[in-house]
Amino acid sequence: MSMVFAPCLTETTAPTTHAQPAWSPYDNNGGTCVAIAGEDYCVIAADTRMSTGFSILIRNYSKIHQITEKSVLASSGFQADIRALQKNLDARHQIYQHQHNKQMSCPAMAQLLSNTLYYKRFFPYYAFNVLGGLDNEGRGCVYSYDAVGSYERSGYSSQGTGMQLIMPVLDNQLKSASPLVLPLQKSTTPLSEFEAVDLVKDTFASAAERDIYTGDAVEIVIINREGVRRELMDLKRD
Amino acid sequence: MLDLRVLEPCSLQSSLAACADSQVLGTAPPTFKLPAVADLDGFQKAAVQMVKPAKGTTTLAFVFKHGVIVAADSRASMGNYISSQTVKKILEINRYLLGTMAGGAADCQFWQRNLGTRCRLHELANKRRISVAGASKLLANTLYSYRGMGLSMGTMIAGWDESGPGLYYVDSEGGRVEGKRFSVGSGSTYAYGVLDTGFRFDMTVDEAVELARRAIYHATFRDGASGGVASVYYVGPQGFKKMSGDDVGELHYKYYPVPEATVEAEMEDVTTS
């Protein structure tokens, strides 16, 4: 199954400067993802622009994927790797359902995603993921990942090209006491579901102003005890 | 990519034994696919620079009269960006064993979880808890087999076993060293300064916790890649206990309070009639 990705360079002469590779297996399709965990809801959002270099490929591409009843994955980075990752997780979830006769919980899926990413430690998925959903007690949970699988549960997160624009705004609005501080304090936001969705819309509108890869529209998925619902808000298309 | 061996029917006893029995049980090391590239090192370097896995830290651990103290900060940085201020860098392998995280966050999380699994299997197979020396050796041997492949881990395994307190430093070069005092990470030099100055073997538990907390605080003060919350754990004969978790910003004003400045009496507003 292995394919040759780079031409084999046989060194017949003394090596000179390091040549630029002719082909890279990776590309960055841009985009930003955000998730906010609430007391009994979780909001997951991502813009719908897919780019390559300075070109826009698609204006209405969904970066959000619902894996289980209670978990939703939003990923930015290289969409081909992300598609492969989503299919991998779907297949593993199907097997789990056949073996255990129930759906995977969000914390379980979070661990599975971490392991799946780490198994490609030496040829990583170029994917920056945010997993959002409801935990076993019905509380919102957000897990954010780096490309090789290190993960952490938090009250909110953003990943992608607009991450550095959006995260400070979320910190300003939502930051609460660290879960590592003793005595322990809650980490879900006190915002209501409506306020959280509003905040997400505002942050994306701002990110679209200053990040070339973020724009066109933002797709927002809200999970609560009633189920899953979607909203779509237009963003600047420039 | 998808391991469908889990679908194999379990009724075939022999087939289970034949086909990767240790894979199913979890004792065999996980298998990793490698990119089919001429220059693997160059590819790894480029991949690491591109994905910027989270790292940067200060961790420390020391043995004293009453047991082992383990402390760490909680910042993770991806290049110049602080990706998290709330990372758990002290990983609870089991009730008597703690591991610290320094270097690549994913590497530490994955391999220490794997270590926890293997320690549990050891308990089941041998009907007794694994020693700190044994646990650290398991990890070191695993990391040695991946030597040169770009894993980045500088971890301390601390715990209490039948022979008392134990502390080992294990790293991704395959090194494993026993010791009484270690600090690992980008802020380690700052932590060593405070730790070595204040250390006495016969400290009380509270004094030891305070020393560790101060050492982490001073490292976060000077090292940009360290910060967040200073967590301190104590491992004794009864197992580990988290002793404190303090935001280092607040610790700063606790150790160095700002003296109140004298304020001139302000002139009252004169009302004009």
XYZ file of C-alpha atoms in Angstrom:
511
model
C 0.000 0.000 0.000
C 2.994 2.309 0.304
C 3.419 4.821 -2.482
C 6.529 6.786 -3.337
C 5.861 10.404 -2.441
C 9.184 12.001 -3.236
C 11.618 11.123 -5.983
C 14.487 9.025 -4.629
C 17.569 11.200 -4.529
C 20.708 9.153 -5.041
C 23.701 11.207 -3.925
C 26.406 10.674 -6.528
C 28.119 14.005 -5.994
C 28.941 15.782 -2.742
C 25.696 17.188 -1.269
C 25.337 20.924 -1.825
C 22.458 23.056 -0.541
C 19.229 21.306 0.514
C 16.965 21.259 -2.579
C 13.298 22.244 -2.238
C 11.108 19.138 -2.593
C 9.185 19.047 -5.872
C 5.993 17.809 -4.254
C 4.542 17.944 -0.753
C 1.888 15.516 0.484
C 0.319 18.363 2.484
C -1.600 21.506 1.643
C -3.284 24.027 3.916
C -6.921 24.674 3.036
C -7.315 27.290 5.748
C -10.375 28.016 7.826
C -11.204 28.452 11.475
C -13.154 26.374 13.990
C -14.575 27.390 17.345
C -16.422 25.521 20.081
C -17.989 26.707 23.334
C -19.239 24.421 26.112
C -22.202 25.466 28.202
C -24.011 24.081 31.216
C -26.303 21.906 29.089
C -25.365 22.760 25.504
C -22.394 22.893 23.189
C -21.880 25.243 20.255
C -19.518 24.176 17.458
C -18.825 26.489 14.539
C -16.580 26.657 11.506
C -16.374 28.891 8.473
C -17.200 27.394 5.079
C -14.359 28.665 2.922
C -11.893 26.191 1.446
C -8.760 27.778 -0.017
C -5.451 26.774 -1.507
C -2.608 29.256 -1.613
C -4.238 32.586 -2.453
C -7.210 31.043 -4.279
C -10.647 30.190 -2.970
C -11.709 26.700 -4.068
C -15.155 26.441 -2.484
C -17.313 28.966 -0.658
C -19.720 26.504 0.962
C -17.602 23.577 2.190
C -18.600 22.105 5.546
C -15.761 21.530 8.011
C -18.126 20.152 10.619
C -18.882 16.464 10.907
C -21.236 14.790 13.340
C -19.665 11.494 14.402
C -22.030 10.325 17.116
C -25.357 11.467 18.518
C -23.526 13.546 21.093
C -20.223 14.520 19.447
C -19.418 16.849 16.614
C -15.974 17.298 15.113
C -14.830 20.542 13.523
C -11.442 20.511 11.808
C -9.309 22.947 9.884
C -6.077 22.271 8.045
C -5.689 19.908 5.117
C -9.205 18.836 4.152
C -8.148 15.634 2.395
C -6.472 14.391 5.582
C -9.519 15.578 7.534
C -11.888 13.650 5.271
C -9.782 10.505 5.761
C -9.751 11.092 9.526
C -13.550 11.537 9.631
C -14.084 8.297 7.672
C -11.685 6.478 9.992
C -13.571 7.675 13.084
C -16.944 6.822 11.527
C -15.794 3.292 10.787
C -14.404 2.810 14.306
C -17.651 4.173 15.760
C -19.693 1.759 13.707
C -17.601 -1.142 14.977
C -18.036 0.112 18.557
C -21.811 0.260 18.069
C -21.861 -3.299 16.765
C -19.763 -4.547 19.676
C -21.388 -2.594 22.531
C -24.909 -1.950 21.258
C -24.712 1.737 22.101
C -23.209 4.966 20.858
C -19.817 6.180 22.004
C -19.832 8.903 24.634
C -18.097 12.202 23.867
C -15.181 11.601 26.298
C -14.645 8.166 24.747
C -14.644 9.620 21.249
C -12.183 12.258 22.455
C -9.735 9.556 23.530
C -10.272 7.636 20.278
C -9.514 10.736 18.249
C -6.336 11.343 20.236
C -5.126 7.801 19.634
C -6.090 7.936 15.946
C -4.044 11.085 15.512
C -1.080 9.672 17.424
C -0.983 6.469 15.359
C 0.054 8.726 12.502
C 2.750 10.335 14.641
C 5.427 9.893 11.980
C 3.261 11.045 9.063
C 0.708 13.253 10.781
C -2.804 14.137 9.765
C -2.516 17.842 9.017
C -5.694 18.511 10.935
C -6.384 20.900 13.763
C -9.430 19.539 15.511
C -12.020 20.688 17.962
C -14.438 18.086 19.280
C -17.616 19.327 20.928
C -20.553 17.591 22.494
C -22.359 16.551 25.647
C -20.703 14.355 28.253
C -22.402 11.532 30.156
C -24.022 13.984 32.578
C -25.435 16.128 29.792
C -22.939 18.969 30.359
C -21.245 20.592 27.404
C -17.670 19.546 26.716
C -15.067 20.807 24.291
C -11.825 18.999 23.493
C -9.086 20.643 21.467
C -6.200 18.855 19.798
C -2.876 19.508 18.216
C -1.980 17.720 14.998
C -0.434 14.682 16.653
C -3.081 13.958 19.244
C -2.321 15.815 22.454
C -5.698 16.881 23.821
C -7.352 18.631 26.672
C -10.905 19.244 27.818
C -11.794 22.893 28.266
C -14.731 25.293 28.334
C -14.024 26.786 24.902
C -11.496 26.564 22.117
C -10.615 27.720 18.643
C -8.304 26.211 16.014
C -7.204 27.118 12.505
C -5.908 30.157 10.665
C -8.118 32.587 12.597
C -7.307 30.985 15.952
C -4.991 33.758 17.093
C -7.615 36.384 16.264
C -10.522 34.626 17.966
C -8.946 33.050 21.057
C -8.141 36.329 22.847
C -11.772 37.436 22.420
C -13.029 34.135 23.857
C -10.526 34.446 26.728
C -11.810 37.925 27.432
C -15.462 36.818 27.504
C -15.355 33.267 28.779
C -12.206 32.681 30.771
C -12.889 31.182 34.156
C -10.710 29.734 36.908
C -8.296 27.073 35.721
C -9.405 23.475 36.412
C -5.977 22.882 37.945
C -6.466 25.356 40.767
C -7.249 23.900 44.179
C -10.028 24.182 45.392
C -11.739 23.147 42.147
C -14.028 25.548 40.309
C -16.451 24.978 37.426
C -15.185 25.475 33.896
C -18.379 25.687 31.820
C -19.411 29.166 30.787
C -22.330 30.839 32.548
C -23.524 32.195 29.172
C -26.901 31.090 27.884
C -27.129 29.175 24.607
C -28.390 32.238 22.738
C -25.564 34.429 24.089
C -22.964 31.828 23.150
C -24.235 31.612 19.547
C -24.225 35.390 19.361
C -20.647 35.516 20.614
C -19.583 32.955 18.008
C -21.176 34.998 15.221
C -19.403 38.138 16.410
C -16.000 36.444 16.642
C -16.266 34.996 13.140
C -17.336 38.327 11.704
C -14.244 39.885 13.265
C -11.933 37.084 12.175
C -13.190 37.357 8.598
C -12.068 40.998 8.580
C -8.447 40.199 9.287
C -7.820 36.625 8.140
C -7.764 35.974 4.398
C -8.656 32.329 4.840
C -11.794 32.946 6.923
C -15.007 34.162 5.330
C -17.974 33.349 3.044
C -20.214 31.865 5.745
C -20.083 30.380 9.224
C -21.860 27.127 9.950
C -22.961 26.802 13.581
C -24.068 23.510 15.126
C -25.746 23.532 18.539
C -26.138 20.342 20.579
C -28.400 20.292 23.581
C -30.647 17.770 25.262
C -33.284 18.263 22.566
C -30.876 17.262 19.848
C -28.781 18.896 17.173
C -29.645 22.015 15.180
C -27.764 24.004 12.551
C -27.543 27.687 11.697
C -25.759 29.360 8.822
C -24.690 32.984 8.836
C -23.159 34.768 5.857
C -19.758 36.395 6.205
C -17.795 38.729 3.955
C -16.893 37.053 0.691
C -13.779 39.123 -0.043
C -5.015 1.931 8.119
C -8.036 0.388 9.780
C -7.185 -2.523 12.068
C -9.960 -5.028 11.363
C -8.406 -7.751 13.512
C -10.869 -6.724 16.222
C -13.590 -8.247 14.046
C -11.978 -11.675 14.085
C -14.330 -14.199 15.767
C -13.284 -14.787 19.370
C -14.433 -18.406 19.375
C -11.318 -19.470 17.506
C -9.001 -19.789 20.507
C -5.971 -20.711 18.472
C -6.550 -17.973 15.961
C -6.614 -15.484 18.806
C -3.281 -16.773 20.043
C -1.810 -16.796 16.569
C -2.954 -13.432 15.339
C -1.350 -10.693 17.431
C -2.493 -11.936 20.831
C -0.283 -9.344 22.441
C -1.791 -6.681 20.168
C -5.263 -7.451 21.502
C -4.019 -7.588 25.104
C -2.068 -4.392 24.665
C 1.370 -5.662 25.673
C 2.908 -5.324 22.185
C 4.020 -1.816 21.276
C 1.686 -0.081 18.803
C 2.740 -0.235 15.157
C 3.288 2.962 13.233
C 3.310 3.457 9.477
C 6.160 5.498 8.101
C 6.108 7.740 5.052
C 7.851 6.166 2.056
C 10.358 8.934 1.649
C 14.071 8.879 0.891
C 14.994 11.400 3.562
C 13.014 10.415 6.667
C 14.844 12.794 9.006
C 14.253 15.758 6.733
C 10.601 14.851 6.409
C 10.225 14.571 10.195
C 11.921 17.937 10.717
C 9.668 19.597 8.151
C 6.547 17.892 9.528
C 7.351 18.941 13.083
C 7.957 22.527 12.009
C 4.705 22.563 10.098
C 2.354 21.036 12.670
C 4.120 22.670 15.638
C 3.155 20.133 18.279
C 2.631 21.697 21.694
C 5.662 21.868 24.047
C 7.551 24.153 26.465
C 7.460 23.639 30.210
C 8.929 23.491 33.708
C 8.621 20.332 35.794
C 10.478 19.192 38.868
C 10.531 16.342 41.355
C 12.557 15.499 44.421
C 12.820 12.852 47.114
C 12.880 13.886 50.738
C 12.396 12.269 54.114
C 8.640 11.773 53.867
C 8.329 10.811 50.204
C 8.421 12.431 46.783
C 7.225 15.861 45.674
C 6.298 16.391 42.009
C 5.469 19.819 40.616
C 4.842 21.391 37.197
C 3.495 24.453 35.436
C 0.577 24.227 32.949
C 1.496 26.121 29.808
C 1.686 24.612 26.320
C 3.117 26.630 23.439
C 2.845 26.016 19.702
C 5.720 28.070 18.348
C 5.088 31.573 19.691
C 1.435 30.964 20.406
C 0.310 29.861 23.842
C -2.042 27.068 22.914
C -3.158 26.346 26.469
C -2.684 27.588 30.030
C -4.449 24.596 31.582
C -2.475 21.546 30.520
C -2.227 18.684 33.001
C 1.483 17.966 33.062
C 1.445 15.625 36.015
C -0.137 12.433 34.763
C -1.579 9.929 37.196
C -0.371 6.567 35.947
C -1.867 4.748 38.916
C -2.513 5.485 42.587
C 1.164 5.170 43.470
C 2.851 6.358 40.289
C 3.043 9.802 38.757
C 4.617 10.823 35.478
C 5.510 14.329 34.351
C 5.198 15.815 30.901
C 7.941 17.818 29.197
C 8.687 18.085 25.506
C 6.045 16.942 23.053
C 2.642 16.916 24.743
C 1.169 14.197 22.517
C 4.211 11.959 22.988
C 3.996 12.260 26.769
C 0.225 11.757 26.918
C 0.230 8.750 24.626
C 3.209 6.874 26.045
C 2.345 7.477 29.676
C -1.177 6.198 29.077
C 0.386 3.188 27.395
C 2.659 2.830 30.439
C -0.398 2.881 32.714
C -1.918 0.052 30.709
C 1.261 -2.034 30.915
C 1.595 -1.387 34.672
C -1.955 -2.639 35.183
C -1.227 -5.745 33.102
C 1.870 -6.325 35.251
C -0.308 -6.200 38.352
C -2.740 -8.688 36.891
C -0.004 -11.022 35.709
C 2.123 -10.870 38.888
C -0.478 -10.172 41.586
C 1.534 -7.253 42.935
C 2.060 -3.616 42.056
C 4.918 -2.753 39.755
C 7.954 -1.013 41.247
C 8.973 2.502 40.222
C 12.181 1.045 38.783
C 10.156 -1.440 36.750
C 7.691 1.110 35.442
C 10.433 3.531 34.421
C 12.312 0.683 32.741
C 9.228 -0.278 30.713
C 8.917 3.273 29.462
C 12.631 3.681 28.797
C 12.803 0.480 26.768
C 9.834 1.563 24.664
C 11.354 4.973 24.006
C 14.720 3.429 23.181
C 13.135 1.448 20.382
C 11.909 4.722 18.857
C 15.264 6.416 19.329
C 16.200 8.728 16.485
C 12.659 8.966 15.130
C 11.929 12.377 16.524
C 9.960 11.670 19.694
C 10.479 14.431 22.224
C 9.896 13.513 25.863
C 11.675 14.368 29.096
C 9.636 12.700 31.757
C 10.093 11.850 35.407
C 8.494 8.749 36.887
C 7.919 9.216 40.586
C 6.225 6.920 43.020
C 6.160 4.893 46.165
C 6.782 1.162 46.111
C 7.888 -1.554 48.547
C 11.394 -0.127 48.764
C 10.132 3.365 49.591
C 10.150 6.495 47.437
C 11.437 6.228 43.871
C 12.305 8.814 41.230
C 13.618 8.228 37.732
C 14.234 10.522 34.778
C 13.448 8.969 31.390
C 13.869 10.685 28.055
C 13.217 10.149 24.380
C 16.891 9.499 23.661
C 16.356 6.263 25.592
C 18.135 7.503 28.733
C 17.006 6.457 32.202
C 18.630 7.768 35.389
C 17.746 7.265 39.025
C 18.067 10.336 41.214
C 16.921 12.333 44.188
C 16.304 15.708 42.531
C 15.382 16.577 38.939
C 13.993 19.492 36.992
C 13.092 19.187 33.319
C 12.020 21.624 30.618
C 12.781 25.057 29.253
C 12.383 26.592 32.713
C 14.366 23.918 34.537
C 17.478 26.007 35.144
C 15.467 28.634 37.007
C 13.718 25.982 39.062
C 17.036 24.309 39.955
C 18.353 27.557 41.398
C 15.524 27.890 43.874
C 15.198 24.153 44.516
C 18.871 23.499 45.237
C 19.140 26.526 47.511
C 16.157 25.699 49.668
C 16.385 21.910 49.821
C 16.840 20.042 53.122
C 16.272 16.298 53.317
C 14.350 16.496 56.590
C 11.789 19.125 55.552
C 8.183 18.669 56.553
C 5.667 17.914 53.815
C 4.315 21.463 53.925
C 7.800 22.976 53.651
C 8.601 20.707 50.712
C 5.373 21.659 48.938
C 6.115 25.346 49.470
C 9.662 24.918 48.096
C 8.359 23.177 44.977
C 5.691 25.824 44.456
C 8.240 28.620 44.738
C 10.624 26.914 42.352
C 7.908 26.557 39.701
C 6.817 30.158 40.266
C 10.328 31.485 39.710
C 10.691 29.430 36.549
C 7.401 30.751 35.153
C 8.512 34.274 36.014
C 11.634 34.089 33.868
C 10.779 31.520 31.193
C 8.309 32.619 28.526
C 7.342 29.081 27.683
C 6.236 28.300 31.249
C 3.218 29.690 33.063
C -0.374 29.062 34.041
C -0.972 27.154 37.233
C 1.712 25.669 39.479
C 0.512 22.221 40.592
C 2.242 20.342 43.394
C 1.679 16.663 44.206
C 2.980 14.627 47.141
C 3.561 10.861 46.895
C 3.727 9.011 50.187
C 3.091 5.513 51.509
C -0.669 6.002 50.980
C -0.276 7.043 47.358
C -0.328 10.436 45.666
C -2.231 13.521 46.758
C -2.555 16.837 44.991
C -1.378 19.378 47.533
C -1.889 22.670 45.738
C -2.747 24.381 42.492
C -2.083 28.118 42.314
C -2.224 30.583 39.470
C 1.342 31.904 39.119
C 0.114 35.444 38.514
C -1.516 35.412 41.938
C 1.567 33.754 43.471
C 3.639 36.675 42.263
C 1.651 39.186 44.299
C 1.570 36.813 47.238
C 5.379 36.559 47.313
C 6.033 40.137 46.300
C 3.059 42.212 47.444
C 2.898 45.744 46.079
C 3.232 48.193 48.994
C 0.324 50.616 49.183
C 1.376 53.974 47.837
C 0.512 57.035 49.914
C -2.095 59.055 48.096
C -2.390 62.799 48.412
C -5.649 63.984 49.819
C -7.813 64.856 46.877
C -9.447 68.247 46.596
C -13.161 68.149 47.023
C -15.193 69.472 44.128
C -16.387 72.932 44.942
C -20.031 73.309 44.056
C -20.842 76.574 42.305
C -24.113 78.034 43.378
